[in-house]
XYZ file of C-alpha atoms in Angstrom:
604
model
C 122.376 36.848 -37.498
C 124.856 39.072 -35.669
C 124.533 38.897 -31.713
C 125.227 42.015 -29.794
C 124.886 42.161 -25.878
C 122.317 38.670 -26.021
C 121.084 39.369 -22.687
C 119.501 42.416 -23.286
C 117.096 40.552 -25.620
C 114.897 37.307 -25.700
C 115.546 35.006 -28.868
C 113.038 35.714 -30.164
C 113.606 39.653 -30.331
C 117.006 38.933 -31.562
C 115.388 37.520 -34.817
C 113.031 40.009 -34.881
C 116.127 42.826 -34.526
C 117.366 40.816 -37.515
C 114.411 40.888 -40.008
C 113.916 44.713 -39.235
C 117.948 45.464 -40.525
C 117.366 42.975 -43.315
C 114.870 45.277 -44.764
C 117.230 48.755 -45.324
C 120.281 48.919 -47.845
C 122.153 50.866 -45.878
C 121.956 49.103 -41.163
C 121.772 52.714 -40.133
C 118.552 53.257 -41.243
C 117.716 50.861 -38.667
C 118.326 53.055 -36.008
C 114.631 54.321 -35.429
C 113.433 50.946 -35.660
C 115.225 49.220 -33.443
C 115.195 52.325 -30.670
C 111.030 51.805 -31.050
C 111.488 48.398 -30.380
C 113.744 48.798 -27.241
C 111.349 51.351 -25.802
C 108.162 48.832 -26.428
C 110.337 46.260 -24.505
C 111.308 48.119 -21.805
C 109.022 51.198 -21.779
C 111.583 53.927 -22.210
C 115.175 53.728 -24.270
C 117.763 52.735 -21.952
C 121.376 53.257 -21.981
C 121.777 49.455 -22.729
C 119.876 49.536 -25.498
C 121.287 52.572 -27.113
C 124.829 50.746 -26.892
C 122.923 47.664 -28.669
C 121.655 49.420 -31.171
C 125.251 51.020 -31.618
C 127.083 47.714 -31.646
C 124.660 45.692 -33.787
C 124.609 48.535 -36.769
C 128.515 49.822 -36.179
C 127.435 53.264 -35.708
C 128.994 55.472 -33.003
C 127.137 55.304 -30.150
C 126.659 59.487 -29.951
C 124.998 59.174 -33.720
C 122.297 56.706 -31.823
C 122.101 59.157 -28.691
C 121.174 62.417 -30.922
C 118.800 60.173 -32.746
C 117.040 59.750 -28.932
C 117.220 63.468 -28.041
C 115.991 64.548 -31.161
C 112.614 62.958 -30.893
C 110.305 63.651 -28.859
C 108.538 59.956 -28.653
C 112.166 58.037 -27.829
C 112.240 58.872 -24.215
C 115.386 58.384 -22.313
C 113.625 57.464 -18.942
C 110.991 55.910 -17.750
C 107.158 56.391 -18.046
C 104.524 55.910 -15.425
C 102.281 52.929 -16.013
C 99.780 55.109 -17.900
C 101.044 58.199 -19.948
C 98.352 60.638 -20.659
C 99.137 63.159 -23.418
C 96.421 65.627 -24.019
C 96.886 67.694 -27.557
C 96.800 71.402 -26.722
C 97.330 72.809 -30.263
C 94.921 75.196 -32.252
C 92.319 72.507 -33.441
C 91.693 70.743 -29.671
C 92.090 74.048 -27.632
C 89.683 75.404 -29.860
C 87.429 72.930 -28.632
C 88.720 72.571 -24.789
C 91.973 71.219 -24.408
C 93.188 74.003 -21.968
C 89.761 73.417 -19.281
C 91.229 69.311 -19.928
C 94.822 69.493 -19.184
C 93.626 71.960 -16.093
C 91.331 69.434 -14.582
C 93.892 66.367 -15.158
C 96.657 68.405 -13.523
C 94.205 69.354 -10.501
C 93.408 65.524 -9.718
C 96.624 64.189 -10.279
C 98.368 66.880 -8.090
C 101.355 66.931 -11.109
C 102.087 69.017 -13.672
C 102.940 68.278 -17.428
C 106.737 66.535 -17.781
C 105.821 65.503 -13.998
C 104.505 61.522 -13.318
C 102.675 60.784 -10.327
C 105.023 59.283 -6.920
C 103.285 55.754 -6.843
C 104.266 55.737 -10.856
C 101.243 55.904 -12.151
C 100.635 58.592 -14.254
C 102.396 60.380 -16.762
C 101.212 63.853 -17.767
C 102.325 65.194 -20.989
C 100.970 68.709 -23.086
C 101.336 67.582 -26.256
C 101.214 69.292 -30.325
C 98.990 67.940 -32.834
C 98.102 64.189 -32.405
C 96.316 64.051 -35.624
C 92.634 63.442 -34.107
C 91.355 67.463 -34.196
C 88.032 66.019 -35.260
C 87.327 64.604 -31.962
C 89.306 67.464 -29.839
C 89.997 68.209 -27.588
C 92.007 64.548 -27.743
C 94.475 63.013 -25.493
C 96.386 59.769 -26.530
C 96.670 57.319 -23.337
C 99.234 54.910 -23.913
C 98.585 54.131 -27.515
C 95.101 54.950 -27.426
C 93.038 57.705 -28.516
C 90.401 58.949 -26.552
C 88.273 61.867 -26.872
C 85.846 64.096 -26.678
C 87.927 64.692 -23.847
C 85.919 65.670 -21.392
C 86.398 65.564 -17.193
C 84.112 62.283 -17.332
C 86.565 61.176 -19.077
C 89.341 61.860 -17.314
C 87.903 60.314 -14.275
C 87.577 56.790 -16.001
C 91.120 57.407 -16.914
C 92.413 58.045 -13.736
C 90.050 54.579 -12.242
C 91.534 52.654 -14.751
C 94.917 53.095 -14.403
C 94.708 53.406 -18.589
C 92.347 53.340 -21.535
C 88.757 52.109 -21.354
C 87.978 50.717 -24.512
C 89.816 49.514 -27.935
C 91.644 52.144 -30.341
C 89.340 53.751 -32.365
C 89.082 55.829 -36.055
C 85.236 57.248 -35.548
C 83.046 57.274 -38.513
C 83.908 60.439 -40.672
C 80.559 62.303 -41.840
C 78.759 60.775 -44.759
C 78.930 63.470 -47.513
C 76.343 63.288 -50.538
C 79.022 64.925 -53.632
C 77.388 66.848 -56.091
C 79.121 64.114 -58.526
C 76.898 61.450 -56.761
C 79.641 59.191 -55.666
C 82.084 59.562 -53.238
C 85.517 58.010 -54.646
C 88.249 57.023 -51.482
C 85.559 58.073 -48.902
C 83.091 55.439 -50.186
C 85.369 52.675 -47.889
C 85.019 55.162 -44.749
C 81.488 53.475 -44.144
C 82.023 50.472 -45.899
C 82.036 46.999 -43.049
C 85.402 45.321 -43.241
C 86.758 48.146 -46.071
C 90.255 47.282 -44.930
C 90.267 43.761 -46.400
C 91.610 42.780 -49.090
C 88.633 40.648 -50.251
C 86.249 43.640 -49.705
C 88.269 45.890 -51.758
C 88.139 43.133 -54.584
C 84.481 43.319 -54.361
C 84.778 46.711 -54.875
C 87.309 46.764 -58.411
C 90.218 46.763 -56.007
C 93.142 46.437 -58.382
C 91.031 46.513 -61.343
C 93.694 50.032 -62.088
C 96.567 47.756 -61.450
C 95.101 44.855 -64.048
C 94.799 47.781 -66.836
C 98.119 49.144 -66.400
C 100.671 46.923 -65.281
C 102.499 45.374 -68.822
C 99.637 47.130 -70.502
C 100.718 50.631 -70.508
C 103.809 52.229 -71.470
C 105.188 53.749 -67.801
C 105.924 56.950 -70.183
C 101.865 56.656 -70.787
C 101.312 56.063 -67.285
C 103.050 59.359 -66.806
C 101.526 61.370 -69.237
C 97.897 60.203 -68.201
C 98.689 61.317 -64.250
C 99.501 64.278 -65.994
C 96.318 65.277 -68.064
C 94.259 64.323 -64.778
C 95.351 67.493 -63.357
C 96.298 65.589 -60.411
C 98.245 67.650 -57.884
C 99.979 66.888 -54.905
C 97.771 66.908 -51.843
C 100.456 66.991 -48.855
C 100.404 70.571 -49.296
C 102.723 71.502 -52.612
C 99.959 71.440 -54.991
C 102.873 70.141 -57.610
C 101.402 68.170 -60.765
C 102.290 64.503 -59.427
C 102.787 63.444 -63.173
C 105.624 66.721 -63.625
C 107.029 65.338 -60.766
C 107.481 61.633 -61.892
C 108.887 63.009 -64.906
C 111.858 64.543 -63.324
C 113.517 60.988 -62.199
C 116.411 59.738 -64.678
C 114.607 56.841 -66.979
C 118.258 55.722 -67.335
C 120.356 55.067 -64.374
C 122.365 53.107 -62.522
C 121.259 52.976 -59.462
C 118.048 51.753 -57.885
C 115.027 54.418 -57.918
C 112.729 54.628 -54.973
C 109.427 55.056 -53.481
C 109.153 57.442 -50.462
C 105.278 57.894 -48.946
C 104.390 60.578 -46.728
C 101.883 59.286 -44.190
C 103.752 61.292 -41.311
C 100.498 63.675 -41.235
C 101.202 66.100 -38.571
C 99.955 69.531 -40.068
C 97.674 70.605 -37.193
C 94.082 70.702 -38.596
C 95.097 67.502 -40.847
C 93.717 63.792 -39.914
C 92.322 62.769 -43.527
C 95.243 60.353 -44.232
C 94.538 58.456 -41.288
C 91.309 57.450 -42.461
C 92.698 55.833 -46.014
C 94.994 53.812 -43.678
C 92.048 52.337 -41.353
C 89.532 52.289 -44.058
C 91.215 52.035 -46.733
C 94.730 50.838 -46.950
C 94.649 48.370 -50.269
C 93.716 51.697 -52.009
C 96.901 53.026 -50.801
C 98.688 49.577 -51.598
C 97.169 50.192 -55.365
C 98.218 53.615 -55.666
C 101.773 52.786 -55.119
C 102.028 49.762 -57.499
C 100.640 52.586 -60.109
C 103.484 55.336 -58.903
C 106.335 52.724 -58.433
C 104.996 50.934 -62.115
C 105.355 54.530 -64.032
C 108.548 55.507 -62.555
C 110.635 51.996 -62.362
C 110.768 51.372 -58.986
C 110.805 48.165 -57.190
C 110.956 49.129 -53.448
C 108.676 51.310 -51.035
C 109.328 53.164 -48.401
C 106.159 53.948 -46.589
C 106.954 56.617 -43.399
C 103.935 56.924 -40.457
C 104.013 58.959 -37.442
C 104.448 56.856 -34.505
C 101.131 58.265 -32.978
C 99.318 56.822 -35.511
C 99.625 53.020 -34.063
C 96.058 52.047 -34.672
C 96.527 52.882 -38.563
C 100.006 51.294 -38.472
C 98.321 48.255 -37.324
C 95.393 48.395 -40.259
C 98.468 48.999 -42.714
C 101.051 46.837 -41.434
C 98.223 43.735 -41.977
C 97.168 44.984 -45.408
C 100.380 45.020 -46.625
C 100.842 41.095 -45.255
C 97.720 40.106 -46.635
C 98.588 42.060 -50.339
C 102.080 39.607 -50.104
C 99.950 36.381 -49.387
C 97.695 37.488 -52.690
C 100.653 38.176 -55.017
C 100.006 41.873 -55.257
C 103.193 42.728 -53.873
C 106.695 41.292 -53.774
C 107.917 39.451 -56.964
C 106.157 39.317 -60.385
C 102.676 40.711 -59.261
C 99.766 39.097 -60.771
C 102.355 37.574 -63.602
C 103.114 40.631 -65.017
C 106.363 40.374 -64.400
C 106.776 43.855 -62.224
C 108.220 43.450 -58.615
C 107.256 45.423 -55.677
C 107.964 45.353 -52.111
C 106.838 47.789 -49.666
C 108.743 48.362 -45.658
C 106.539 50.440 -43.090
C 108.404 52.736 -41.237
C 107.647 54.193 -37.885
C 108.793 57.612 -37.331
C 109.619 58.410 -33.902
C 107.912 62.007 -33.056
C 108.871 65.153 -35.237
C 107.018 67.584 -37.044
C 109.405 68.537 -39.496
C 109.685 65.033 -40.815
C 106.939 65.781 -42.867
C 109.095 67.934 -44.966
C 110.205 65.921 -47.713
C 113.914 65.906 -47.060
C 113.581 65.782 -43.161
C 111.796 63.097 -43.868
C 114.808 61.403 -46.165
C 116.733 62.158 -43.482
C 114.827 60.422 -40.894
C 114.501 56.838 -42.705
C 118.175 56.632 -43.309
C 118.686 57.067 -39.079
C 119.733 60.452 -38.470
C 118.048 63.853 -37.266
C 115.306 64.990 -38.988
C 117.264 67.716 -41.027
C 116.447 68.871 -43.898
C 118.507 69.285 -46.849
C 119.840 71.593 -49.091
C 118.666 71.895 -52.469
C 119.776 71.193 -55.479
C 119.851 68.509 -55.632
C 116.351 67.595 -55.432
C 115.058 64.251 -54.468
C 114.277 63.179 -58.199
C 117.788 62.913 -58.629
C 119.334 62.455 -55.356
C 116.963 61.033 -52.380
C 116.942 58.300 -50.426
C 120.516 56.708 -49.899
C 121.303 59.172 -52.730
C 119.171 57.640 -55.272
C 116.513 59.009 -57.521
C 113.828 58.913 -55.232
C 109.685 59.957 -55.543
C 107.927 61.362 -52.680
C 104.341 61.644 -52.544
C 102.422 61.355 -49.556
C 98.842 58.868 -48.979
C 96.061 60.377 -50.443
C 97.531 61.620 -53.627
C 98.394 57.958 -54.182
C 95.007 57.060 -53.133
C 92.830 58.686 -55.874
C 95.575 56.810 -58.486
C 93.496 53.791 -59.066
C 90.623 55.958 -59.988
C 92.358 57.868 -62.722
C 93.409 54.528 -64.509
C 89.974 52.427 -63.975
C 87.639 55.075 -65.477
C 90.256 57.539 -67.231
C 92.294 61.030 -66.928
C 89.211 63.103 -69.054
C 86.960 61.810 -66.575
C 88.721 62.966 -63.204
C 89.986 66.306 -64.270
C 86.677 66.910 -64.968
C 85.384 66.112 -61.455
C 87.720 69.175 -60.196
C 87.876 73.202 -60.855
C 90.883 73.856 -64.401
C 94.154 72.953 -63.400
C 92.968 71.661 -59.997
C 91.579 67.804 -60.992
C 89.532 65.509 -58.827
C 87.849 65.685 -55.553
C 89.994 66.439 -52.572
C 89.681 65.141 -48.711
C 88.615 68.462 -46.370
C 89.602 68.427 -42.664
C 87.156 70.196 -40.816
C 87.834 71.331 -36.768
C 87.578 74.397 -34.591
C 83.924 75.521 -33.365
C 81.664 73.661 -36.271
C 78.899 72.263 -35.669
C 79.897 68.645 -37.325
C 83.877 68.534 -37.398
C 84.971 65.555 -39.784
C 86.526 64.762 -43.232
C 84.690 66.140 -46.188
C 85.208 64.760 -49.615
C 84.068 67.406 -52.310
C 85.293 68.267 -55.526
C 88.262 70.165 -55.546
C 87.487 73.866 -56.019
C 84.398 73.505 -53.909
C 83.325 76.771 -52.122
C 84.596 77.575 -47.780
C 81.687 79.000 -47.076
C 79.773 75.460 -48.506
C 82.325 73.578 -46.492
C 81.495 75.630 -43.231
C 77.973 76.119 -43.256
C 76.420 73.654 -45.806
C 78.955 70.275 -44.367
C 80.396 71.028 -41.202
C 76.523 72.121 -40.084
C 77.966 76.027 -39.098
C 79.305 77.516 -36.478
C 78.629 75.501 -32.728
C 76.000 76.748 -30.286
C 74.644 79.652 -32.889
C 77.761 81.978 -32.618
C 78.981 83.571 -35.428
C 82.253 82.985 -37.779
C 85.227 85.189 -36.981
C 88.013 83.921 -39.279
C 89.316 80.095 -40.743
C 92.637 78.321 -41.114
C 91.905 77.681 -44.273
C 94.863 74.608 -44.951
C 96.596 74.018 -41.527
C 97.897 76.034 -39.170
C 100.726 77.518 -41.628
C 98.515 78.779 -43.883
C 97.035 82.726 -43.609
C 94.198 83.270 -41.832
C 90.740 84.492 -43.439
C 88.180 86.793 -41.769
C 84.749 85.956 -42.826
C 84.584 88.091 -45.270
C 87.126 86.190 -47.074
C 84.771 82.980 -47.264
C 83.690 82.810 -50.599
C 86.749 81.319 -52.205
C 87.188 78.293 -53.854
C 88.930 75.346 -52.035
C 91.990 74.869 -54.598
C 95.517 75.769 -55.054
C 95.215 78.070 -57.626
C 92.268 80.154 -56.279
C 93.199 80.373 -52.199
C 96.561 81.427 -53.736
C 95.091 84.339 -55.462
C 93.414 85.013 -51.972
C 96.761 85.295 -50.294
C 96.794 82.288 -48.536
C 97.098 78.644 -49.269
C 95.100 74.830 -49.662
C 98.366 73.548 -48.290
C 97.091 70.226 -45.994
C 93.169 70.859 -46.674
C 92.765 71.520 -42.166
C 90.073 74.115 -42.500
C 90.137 75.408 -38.691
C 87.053 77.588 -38.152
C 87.349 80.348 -35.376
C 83.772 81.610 -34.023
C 83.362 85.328 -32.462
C 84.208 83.748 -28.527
C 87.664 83.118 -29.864
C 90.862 85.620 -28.576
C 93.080 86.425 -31.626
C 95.925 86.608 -29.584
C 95.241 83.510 -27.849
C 94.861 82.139 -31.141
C 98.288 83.057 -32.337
C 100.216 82.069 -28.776
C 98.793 78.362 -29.932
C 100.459 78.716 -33.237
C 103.683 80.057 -32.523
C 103.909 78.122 -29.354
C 103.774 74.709 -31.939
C 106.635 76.090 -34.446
C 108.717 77.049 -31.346
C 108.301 73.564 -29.895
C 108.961 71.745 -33.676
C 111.917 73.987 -35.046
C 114.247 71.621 -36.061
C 116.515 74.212 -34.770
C 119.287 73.978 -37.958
C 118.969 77.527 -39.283
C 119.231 80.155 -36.675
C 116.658 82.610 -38.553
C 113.724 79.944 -37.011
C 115.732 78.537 -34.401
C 115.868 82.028 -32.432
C 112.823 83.419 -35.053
C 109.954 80.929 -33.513
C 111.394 81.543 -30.097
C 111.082 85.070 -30.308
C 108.023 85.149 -31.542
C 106.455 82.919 -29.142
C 107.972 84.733 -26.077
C 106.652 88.518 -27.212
C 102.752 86.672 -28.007
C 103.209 85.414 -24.523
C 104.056 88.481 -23.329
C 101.058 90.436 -24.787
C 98.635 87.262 -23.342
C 99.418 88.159 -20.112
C 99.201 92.031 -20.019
C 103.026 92.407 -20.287
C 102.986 93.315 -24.078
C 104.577 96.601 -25.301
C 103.140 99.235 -27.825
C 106.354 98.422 -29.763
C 105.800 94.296 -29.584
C 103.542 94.218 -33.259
C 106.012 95.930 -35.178
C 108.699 93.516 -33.653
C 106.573 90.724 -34.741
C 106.031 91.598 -37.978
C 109.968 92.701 -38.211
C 110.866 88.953 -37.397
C 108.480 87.072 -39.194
C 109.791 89.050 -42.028
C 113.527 88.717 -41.317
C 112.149 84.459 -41.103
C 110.896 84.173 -44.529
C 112.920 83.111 -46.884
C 115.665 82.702 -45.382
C 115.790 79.269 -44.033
C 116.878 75.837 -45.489
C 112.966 74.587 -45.687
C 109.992 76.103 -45.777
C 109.151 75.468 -41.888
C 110.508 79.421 -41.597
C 107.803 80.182 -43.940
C 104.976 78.423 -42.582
C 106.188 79.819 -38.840
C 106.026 83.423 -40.155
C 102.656 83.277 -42.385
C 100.491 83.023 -39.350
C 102.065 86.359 -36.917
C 101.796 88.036 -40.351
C 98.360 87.457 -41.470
C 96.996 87.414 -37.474
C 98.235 90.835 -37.015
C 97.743 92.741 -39.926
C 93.854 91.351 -40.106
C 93.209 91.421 -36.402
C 95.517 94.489 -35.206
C 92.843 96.225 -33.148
C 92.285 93.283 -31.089
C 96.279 93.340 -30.564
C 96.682 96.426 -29.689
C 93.353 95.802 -27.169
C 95.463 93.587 -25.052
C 98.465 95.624 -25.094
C 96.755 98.665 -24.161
C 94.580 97.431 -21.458
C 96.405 94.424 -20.148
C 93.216 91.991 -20.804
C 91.007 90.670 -23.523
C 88.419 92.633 -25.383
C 86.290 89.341 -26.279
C 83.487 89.159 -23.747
C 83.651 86.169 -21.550
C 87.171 85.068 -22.949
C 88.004 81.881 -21.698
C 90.006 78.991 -21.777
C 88.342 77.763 -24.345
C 89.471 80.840 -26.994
């Protein structure tokens, strides 16, 4: 074990530095690692440890410093004793978030960035933590906590921290037309994270069937005639995909999953890791099986420390059973799997940020050709799916491909996990089959719109995707279909908008998020999101211009397309579709320096 600056760490750290290197091929991807583990020792990153972690990997010490300024969850100074970060994106300020970070900044006499003199408190105005369900949410410490309402607060504030234990709340229990909810049967389920209650429950019974059994070519082809589509948000056939890594080559092939779920309006992964990781666990043996792979990378947002915690001891337990690591279950096939804890960024869910990221640098993303398949992680052929279309793998092989395409709309097989947030009556995850109706999704699951109002538009798959007026309702929840529609399934976040909500209130939440989570490499969205965000501003406050829509529209336009990723795209989509469908209540604002929606609030 190499020793680097021994003071700065106990013994037993040292060791534990040690084991977290030993598990990359390459030390720099060690970098995020070890800069989480400084901060959880000493609350922040300090300059000592970012010359440790420069030392002990041989990296120049700037390479370790833009890792820390990059994102936004390394911080380079210290904390107060209790940091309060209260989500003020679309899905909680639909819901309240504003009124919230108002009444915390009111009793603790600071303001967001700011911590309290005695130390305290930390205040902190946060994007999307994941939790839009229960919005608006603040994370204290490591804890979620929400509804967040001033109540709440207060026992904050007396308890110098959380109240109670982390927490994934019960999501709604959905009756399917099929009559039997696939991974959302484990959401209810007591103890569905163990591995012996998963058993119970033909937990690896997919794995038995297919492992030394099945051709991986067959294993391939059947993904393939499941109509089983990526559910991150591409909508690519998973089995297409698979197809397009090298069978021969001479260099090792890799896993890459996608749990870094921060789409705002998305929180369905985060179930499957609390109430279901050995689903997860399965799905990957499947993936890694069919494509020759024999190590997994599995990448979670660091918010998500309650599901790391569910995932990190289902993975331990799956080693102690033999369903991971070398010859699982004697069939010969190897498989080991290393969590790793991304440090704050939206754009790491981009598939190639996201590369980036787990070999230690900036969350960039790449140029392409060439694509992943062929050159990914540490420039091997590399497979990148993210949790839950791994999840509903074990499925297809225990009771067949003819059976699960047929539980889904042509083209579009299986069910599919629907967020559901904004002003519903019953926010939650919805499993349904995939093509399944908005308008059932609104009013027939979610319970309608809150407090009797009535439906003004929907988010229909995140906050990138075009907006829908509720006219536009009677679509069918699948790729091909919302497509057709103009707009897009991309994460599944269905955020509903009632008639109390501003439009251009709406939109300053939006483009105030893409602003904030430009990566900031291609100068069309670097200076793009920026723009946009300052002219919305602008018209909020009674300052806008009779030329400012036009501009919009002229920059958003300029944006698409012409960026390294698709975060350009998704940053543009929304000013587009907000505008052109809502124009009136734009030009309202501009016109008379105020908001045309009666008792506008905060809370819209």
């Amino acid at each position: 074990m190499k020793v680097v600056a021994p003071s700065l760490f106990s013994p037993d750290i040292q060791e534990q530095v040690a084991k977290i290197v030993a598990q990359y091929e390459r030390k720099q991807a060690a970098i995020i690692p070890l800069l989480n583990l400084a901060q959880e020792q000493f609350g922040y990153v300090t300059p000592e440890a970012e010359k440790f972690v420069a030392e002990y990997l041989e990296v120049p010490i700037v390479q370790v410093r833009e890792v820390v300024s990059f994102y936004t969850l390394l911080r380079p100074s210290p904390p107060g004793k209790c940091r309060i970060a209260v989500c003020t994106t679309t899905g909680c300020a639909l819901r309240g978030a504003d009124k919230a970070l108002e009444y915390a900044k009111k009793k603790l006499g600071i303001k967001p960035g700011e911590t309290t003199p005695d130390g305290r408190f930390t205040l902190e105005s946060v994007e999307c933590l994941g939790a839009c369900e229960f919005g608006p949410v603040a994370q204290v410490n490591d804890t979620y906590m929400g509804y967040l309402s001033e109540q709440t607060l207060d026992r904050i504030f007396q308890n110098v921290g959380p109240d109670r234990e982390d927490w994934c709340a019960e999501a709604p229990v959905v009756e399917t037309p099929t009559g039997e909810p696939l991974i959302s049967r484990f959401f209810h389920m007591k103890e569905s994270h163990k591995l012996d209650t998963y058993l119970q429950h033909r937990g690896f019974e997919a794995v038995k069937k297919t492992l030394g059994k099945m051709n991986p070519d067959d294993v391939i082809d059947t993904v393939k005639k499941s109509n089983l589509r990526g559910l991150g948000g591409a909508g690519f056939s998973v089995g297409m995909k698979w197809s397009f890594v090298p069978k021969e080559t001479s260099k090792p092939k890799y896993l890459v999953v996608n749990a870094d779920e921060g789409e705002p309006g998305t929180f369905k992964d985060k179930y499957i890791l609390v109430k279901a990781p050995h689903l997860l666990i399965e799905g990957m043996i499947l993936a890694s099986y069919a494509v020759g792979i024999h190590k997994a990378y599995l990448y979670i947002r660091k918010e998500y420390q309650f599901p790391y915690e569910r995932l990190k001891a289902a993975v331990d337990e799956a080693y102690a059973k033999g369903y991971l690591g070398k010859n699982i279950l004697g069939t010969g096939f190897d498989l080991d799997i290393v969590i790793h804890r991304g440090a704050g960024a939206y754009i790491c869910g981009e598939e190639s940020a996201l590369l980036e990221s787990l070999e230690g640098k900036k969350g960039l993303p790449r140029l392409r050709p060439p694509f992943p398949a062929i050159v990914g992680l540490f420039g091997c052929p590399t497979v990148i799916n993210n949790v839950e279309t791994l999840s509903y793998l074990p499925f297809i092989f225990d009771r067949g491909y003819e059976w699960f395409a047929g539980l889904g709309s042509p083209k579009n097989g299986g069910m599919k996990l629907y967020c559901v947030s904004g002003r519903v009556e019953q926010p939650g995850v919805y499993e349904l089959p995939m093509g399944t109706s908005l308008r059932d999704i609104i009013f027939q699951y979610a319970g309608g719109i809150a407090e009797g109002r009535k439906l003004k538009a929907v988010i229909p798959g995140g906050i990138s995707a075009n907006i829908l007026t509720a006219g536009e309702i009677d679509v069918k929840m699948d790729f091909d279909s919302l497509k057709a529609a103009g707009t897009m399934l991309g994460s599944s976040g269905v955020m509903v908008l009632d008639d109390s909500v501003c439009m251009v209130k709406a939109l300053s939440y939006a483009t105030k998020f893409f602003a904030h989570e430009s990566c900031g490499q291609c100068s069309p969205c670097r200076e793009g999101t920026g723009w946009i965000h300052k002219i919305v501003t602008r018209i909020l406050q009674g300052k806008g211009k009779p030329a400012d829509l036009d501009n919009l529209l002229d920059i958003a336009a300029f944006m698409g397309g012409n960026t390294i990723c698709a975060f350009g795209d998704a940053a543009a989509m929304p000013v587009t579709s907000y505008i052109k469908k809502f124009r009136a209540e734009f030009e309202y604002h501009i016109q008379h320096k105020k908001c045309d929606i009666e008792n506008a609030d905060a809370n819209g």
